[in-house]
């Protein structure tokens, strides 16, 4: 989808234009690319009125009028680069010390010589919407020593959300990632197979557009709030940030904390409210939260009703209506926002004791809820107040928000509801009780290595503090780990939860994936009673489990769940709360935090302005500006210098499909002897396998490989594949290692051998792993090139030990089974082209009821013969596996 209407900007023509299904060409890798999709645009939305002037364009004009350089108020680009570094990396004390160093003052000739004069220049940079502080008086119900009721005065720091919307929708940095109108997306030109990913491809926006005048542009407001602790080891300081983004910006861009497509619009009071008695304090907190949110969001009411002319990122002016669409929060915060008790669902009217059942409950209704609260305020006692589990908040902040349904607005929370909630707090706990802690630890120790997979070398019982990443790492191996150790029906329950988790993580949905999501949840409920029968739990009245029933509706309304995860607000806490607090003197810190954030924002915006200016036809070139490099470097510490420089191997058939196989420019082990390859790599049949390969691919060659030959051997191959819409917007890089054991030497520690499993192509295929058809598992023992005496052969080769073709999936785990393949009582080994390797894969040894101790210690691939093929090693593999079943 283009960032602006491409044909013309005439509203009259648009009203008469026939709606057609059309494919849009890709313009840029970071833009709203079509990814093979076709669009049916909504013609009565997002009309451009006239050309305008973005913030960057206005600032450029003002600089030209004042004859200023682009980096003003700094004198040159080097001075600006230093200012960027100082603001980003040093506190005020360190900055002052640096600027006062004799070497700085004597050699740099800077116009600022201390922190104060430096900050004066920083404060001369343009920044985002201004901050203001409102004092809020809170009248408690506790009496003081003088017999009078106690009062507290708290501070609400805020900035105009409408101005923040202007800043976001008009930022030229987001031009390629911006949409101004809804559109239905399809995977086929006939428009028969709809897909949903971005908010503008889902149902809410298209339906809401009907309530506005022709040509109106909706800015779907996405709010997030979460109270967080500021002091890590001492004190009880906390902050309550409120973040905002808009659904016009692509979710991939919104997820990038560094892009600042989600902005801070306020700090809510986070005090303890000691002026209230303990039993009244909770309700008082509800009142204060809603009162402050009303003050914070007040400007959105008029803007949502009447619209505001805004200059958008493409320099066209549109009539924009900012409407509250989505609210990202964890479960307690959702209950706070919806004015309901925490033993109830904030979205629907399911009974307090019925959340573990499959019920088609009525959704909460904003108008009905407001009426009930109004009756309660007047002293009446409507029965619905208790039936609906409401709290006595008589003026919710969302009561007057136009076109908003706060209950529908709560989006799926993958982090707290699935990863930390249903999976870790419940499924893992149930399984540990069934198997036993010691056996579970032993099974985790027996899981084979895989590039990028966390190996719980000591099990999981010793882990004291869990993160969302660790929960997801456990999900990647849990099904194969449980197979054989738990009753088959428990394994069905576990598989259903994992299926739901992986379907929910898809970045693009179809009718089939949404149906599969619902089927997975139904599978859990159909088999869950086995957990009660085993005496593991008494009930399933679990709030986070019930929340899963709303996922299909939320995704259909607002787009894929990855655009609304609470992981982003938690990441933003570091930049917008914790770091700003550390920069303060810890006393009256809120104002200091705001000033620090304003300066950080000013420097960030000016950097983006200079980046934008360098891309403009009449701009300037900044040789010092940094951009994200497409580096091929690897993070593993044991890879050595070989991976410092990589090169794509010579033209291969897979390049035509968009995949690249990348080797190091210099082999890690040049001129390796056949004996070393056979011993160090375990390539026992290297010579006969290579001989067979040469007969097929170099029939004119008369030389027979022997022990006298030497080969250049590589440690790994990196496979770069195009983006897969359901999995990632960016190209994917995966490593396959073939590294022998490395002994400890002096202060350098050794490393175990790593011979990764891979999927090998045995038939025609596409660039994306759509199914497992035509693929076979093999263990990569060596990656090498043919010496010149055999003739010029540009393609790299790999020595592979094959496994049997996939056998039927296990009935309970639905995981395919493979075993080591043999031929004449020896390993079935072959030499293949490296570019016939599709991608790495992962196998989990069959452990039975009790794990064999020989599997522990990183030797499972060598000690076991029978394996489960791991569908859950990543989302792409999961999609290919379930498609193939």
PDB file of N, CA, C and O in Angstrom, residues 197-226:
ATOM      1  N   UNK A 197      -3.370  -8.692   8.722  1.00  0.00           N
ATOM      2  CA  UNK A 197      -2.130  -8.475   9.469  1.00  0.00           C
ATOM      3  C   UNK A 197      -2.122  -7.092  10.112  1.00  0.00           C
ATOM      4  O   UNK A 197      -2.233  -6.961  11.320  1.00  0.00           O
ATOM      5  N   UNK A 198      -2.032  -6.041   9.314  1.00  0.00           N
ATOM      6  CA  UNK A 198      -2.035  -4.673   9.852  1.00  0.00           C
ATOM      7  C   UNK A 198      -3.439  -4.286  10.312  1.00  0.00           C
ATOM      8  O   UNK A 198      -4.439  -4.883   9.893  1.00  0.00           O
ATOM      9  N   UNK A 199      -3.498  -3.257  11.146  1.00  0.00           N
ATOM     10  CA  UNK A 199      -4.798  -2.791  11.620  1.00  0.00           C
ATOM     11  C   UNK A 199      -5.677  -2.343  10.461  1.00  0.00           C
ATOM     12  O   UNK A 199      -6.892  -2.532  10.492  1.00  0.00           O
ATOM     13  N   UNK A 200      -5.065  -1.772   9.426  1.00  0.00           N
ATOM     14  CA  UNK A 200      -5.874  -1.268   8.309  1.00  0.00           C
ATOM     15  C   UNK A 200      -6.421  -2.376   7.420  1.00  0.00           C
ATOM     16  O   UNK A 200      -7.210  -2.116   6.513  1.00  0.00           O
ATOM     17  N   UNK A 201      -5.998  -3.639   7.616  1.00  0.00           N
ATOM     18  CA  UNK A 201      -6.568  -4.746   6.854  1.00  0.00           C
ATOM     19  C   UNK A 201      -7.646  -5.486   7.645  1.00  0.00           C
ATOM     20  O   UNK A 201      -8.255  -6.417   7.113  1.00  0.00           O
ATOM     21  N   UNK A 202      -7.859  -5.120   8.910  1.00  0.00           N
ATOM     22  CA  UNK A 202      -8.824  -5.811   9.771  1.00  0.00           C
ATOM     23  C   UNK A 202     -10.187  -5.117   9.689  1.00  0.00           C
ATOM     24  O   UNK A 202     -10.390  -4.163   8.929  1.00  0.00           O
ATOM     25  N   UNK A 203     -11.123  -5.558  10.520  1.00  0.00           N
ATOM     26  CA  UNK A 203     -12.523  -5.141  10.377  1.00  0.00           C
ATOM     27  C   UNK A 203     -12.871  -3.842  11.090  1.00  0.00           C
ATOM     28  O   UNK A 203     -13.769  -3.118  10.654  1.00  0.00           O
ATOM     29  N   UNK A 204     -12.205  -3.544  12.211  1.00  0.00           N
ATOM     30  CA  UNK A 204     -12.619  -2.398  13.020  1.00  0.00           C
ATOM     31  C   UNK A 204     -12.554  -1.103  12.220  1.00  0.00           C
ATOM     32  O   UNK A 204     -13.502  -0.321  12.212  1.00  0.00           O
ATOM     33  N   UNK A 205     -11.450  -0.878  11.556  1.00  0.00           N
ATOM     34  CA  UNK A 205     -11.238   0.382  10.849  1.00  0.00           C
ATOM     35  C   UNK A 205     -12.265   0.549   9.726  1.00  0.00           C
ATOM     36  O   UNK A 205     -12.881   1.608   9.582  1.00  0.00           O
ATOM     37  N   UNK A 206     -12.451  -0.495   8.941  1.00  0.00           N
ATOM     38  CA  UNK A 206     -13.398  -0.405   7.819  1.00  0.00           C
ATOM     39  C   UNK A 206     -14.818  -0.158   8.324  1.00  0.00           C
ATOM     40  O   UNK A 206     -15.583   0.616   7.718  1.00  0.00           O
ATOM     41  N   UNK A 207     -15.192  -0.815   9.414  1.00  0.00           N
ATOM     42  CA  UNK A 207     -16.536  -0.622   9.969  1.00  0.00           C
ATOM     43  C   UNK A 207     -16.686   0.765  10.565  1.00  0.00           C
ATOM     44  O   UNK A 207     -17.710   1.428  10.399  1.00  0.00           O
ATOM     45  N   UNK A 208     -15.668   1.234  11.266  1.00  0.00           N
ATOM     46  CA  UNK A 208     -15.727   2.548  11.915  1.00  0.00           C
ATOM     47  C   UNK A 208     -15.759   3.667  10.883  1.00  0.00           C
ATOM     48  O   UNK A 208     -16.347   4.740  11.126  1.00  0.00           O
ATOM     49  N   UNK A 209     -15.177   3.439   9.714  1.00  0.00           N
ATOM     50  CA  UNK A 209     -15.117   4.470   8.684  1.00  0.00           C
ATOM     51  C   UNK A 209     -16.520   4.896   8.250  1.00  0.00           C
ATOM     52  O   UNK A 209     -16.732   6.036   7.831  1.00  0.00           O
ATOM     53  N   UNK A 210     -17.508   4.007   8.383  1.00  0.00           N
ATOM     54  CA  UNK A 210     -18.871   4.310   7.959  1.00  0.00           C
ATOM     55  C   UNK A 210     -19.500   5.423   8.787  1.00  0.00           C
ATOM     56  O   UNK A 210     -20.459   6.054   8.344  1.00  0.00           O
ATOM     57  N   UNK A 211     -18.981   5.675   9.988  1.00  0.00           N
ATOM     58  CA  UNK A 211     -19.566   6.688  10.867  1.00  0.00           C
ATOM     59  C   UNK A 211     -19.017   8.087  10.589  1.00  0.00           C
ATOM     60  O   UNK A 211     -19.440   9.048  11.242  1.00  0.00           O
ATOM     61  N   UNK A 212     -18.118   8.224   9.622  1.00  0.00           N
ATOM     62  CA  UNK A 212     -17.468   9.509   9.375  1.00  0.00           C
ATOM     63  C   UNK A 212     -17.782  10.016   7.981  1.00  0.00           C
ATOM     64  O   UNK A 212     -18.198   9.253   7.100  1.00  0.00           O
ATOM     65  N   UNK A 213     -17.585  11.314   7.752  1.00  0.00           N
ATOM     66  CA  UNK A 213     -17.849  11.880   6.419  1.00  0.00           C
ATOM     67  C   UNK A 213     -16.930  11.249   5.374  1.00  0.00           C
ATOM     68  O   UNK A 213     -15.852  10.735   5.686  1.00  0.00           O
ATOM     69  N   UNK A 214     -17.369  11.313   4.119  1.00  0.00           N
ATOM     70  CA  UNK A 214     -16.538  10.810   3.027  1.00  0.00           C
ATOM     71  C   UNK A 214     -15.175  11.497   3.051  1.00  0.00           C
ATOM     72  O   UNK A 214     -15.074  12.719   3.209  1.00  0.00           O
ATOM     73  N   UNK A 215     -14.149  10.698   2.862  1.00  0.00           N
ATOM     74  CA  UNK A 215     -12.793  11.238   2.807  1.00  0.00           C
ATOM     75  C   UNK A 215     -12.098  11.375   4.139  1.00  0.00           C
ATOM     76  O   UNK A 215     -10.915  11.718   4.186  1.00  0.00           O
ATOM     77  N   UNK A 216     -12.809  11.118   5.233  1.00  0.00           N
ATOM     78  CA  UNK A 216     -12.208  11.275   6.557  1.00  0.00           C
ATOM     79  C   UNK A 216     -11.050  10.294   6.742  1.00  0.00           C
ATOM     80  O   UNK A 216     -11.060   9.177   6.229  1.00  0.00           O
ATOM     81  N   UNK A 217     -10.065  10.720   7.490  1.00  0.00           N
ATOM     82  CA  UNK A 217      -8.925   9.874   7.823  1.00  0.00           C
ATOM     83  C   UNK A 217      -8.975   9.557   9.306  1.00  0.00           C
ATOM     84  O   UNK A 217      -8.929  10.464  10.147  1.00  0.00           O
ATOM     85  N   UNK A 218      -9.091   8.292   9.630  1.00  0.00           N
ATOM     86  CA  UNK A 218      -9.097   7.871  11.035  1.00  0.00           C
ATOM     87  C   UNK A 218      -7.669   7.622  11.482  1.00  0.00           C
ATOM     88  O   UNK A 218      -6.880   7.003  10.767  1.00  0.00           O
ATOM     89  N   UNK A 219      -7.342   8.120  12.656  1.00  0.00           N
ATOM     90  CA  UNK A 219      -6.072   7.793  13.316  1.00  0.00           C
ATOM     91  C   UNK A 219      -6.415   6.902  14.507  1.00  0.00           C
ATOM     92  O   UNK A 219      -6.804   7.406  15.571  1.00  0.00           O
ATOM     93  N   UNK A 220      -6.328   5.578  14.352  1.00  0.00           N
ATOM     94  CA  UNK A 220      -6.680   4.682  15.463  1.00  0.00           C
ATOM     95  C   UNK A 220      -5.676   4.812  16.604  1.00  0.00           C
ATOM     96  O   UNK A 220      -4.502   4.478  16.444  1.00  0.00           O
ATOM     97  N   UNK A 221      -6.148   5.313  17.737  1.00  0.00           N
ATOM     98  CA  UNK A 221      -5.266   5.519  18.888  1.00  0.00           C
ATOM     99  C   UNK A 221      -5.023   4.186  19.588  1.00  0.00           C
ATOM    100  O   UNK A 221      -5.953   3.453  19.910  1.00  0.00           O
ATOM    101  N   UNK A 222      -3.752   3.881  19.833  1.00  0.00           N
ATOM    102  CA  UNK A 222      -3.354   2.697  20.591  1.00  0.00           C
ATOM    103  C   UNK A 222      -2.704   3.181  21.878  1.00  0.00           C
ATOM    104  O   UNK A 222      -1.633   3.803  21.848  1.00  0.00           O
ATOM    105  N   UNK A 223      -3.364   2.937  23.003  1.00  0.00           N
ATOM    106  CA  UNK A 223      -2.837   3.350  24.302  1.00  0.00           C
ATOM    107  C   UNK A 223      -2.218   2.162  25.022  1.00  0.00           C
ATOM    108  O   UNK A 223      -2.609   1.011  24.808  1.00  0.00           O
ATOM    109  N   UNK A 224      -1.260   2.449  25.882  1.00  0.00           N
ATOM    110  CA  UNK A 224      -0.676   1.433  26.751  1.00  0.00           C
ATOM    111  C   UNK A 224      -0.291   2.105  28.060  1.00  0.00           C
ATOM    112  O   UNK A 224       0.230   3.222  28.059  1.00  0.00           O
ATOM    113  N   UNK A 225      -0.588   1.449  29.166  1.00  0.00           N
ATOM    114  CA  UNK A 225      -0.197   1.982  30.474  1.00  0.00           C
ATOM    115  C   UNK A 225       0.219   0.836  31.370  1.00  0.00           C
ATOM    116  O   UNK A 225      -0.313  -0.271  31.267  1.00  0.00           O
ATOM    117  N   UNK A 226       1.169   1.102  32.232  1.00  0.00           N
ATOM    118  CA  UNK A 226       1.675   0.053  33.106  1.00  0.00           C
ATOM    119  C   UNK A 226       2.531   0.701  34.185  1.00  0.00           C
ATOM    120  O   UNK A 226       3.502   1.401  33.883  1.00  0.00           O
TER     121      UNK A 226
END
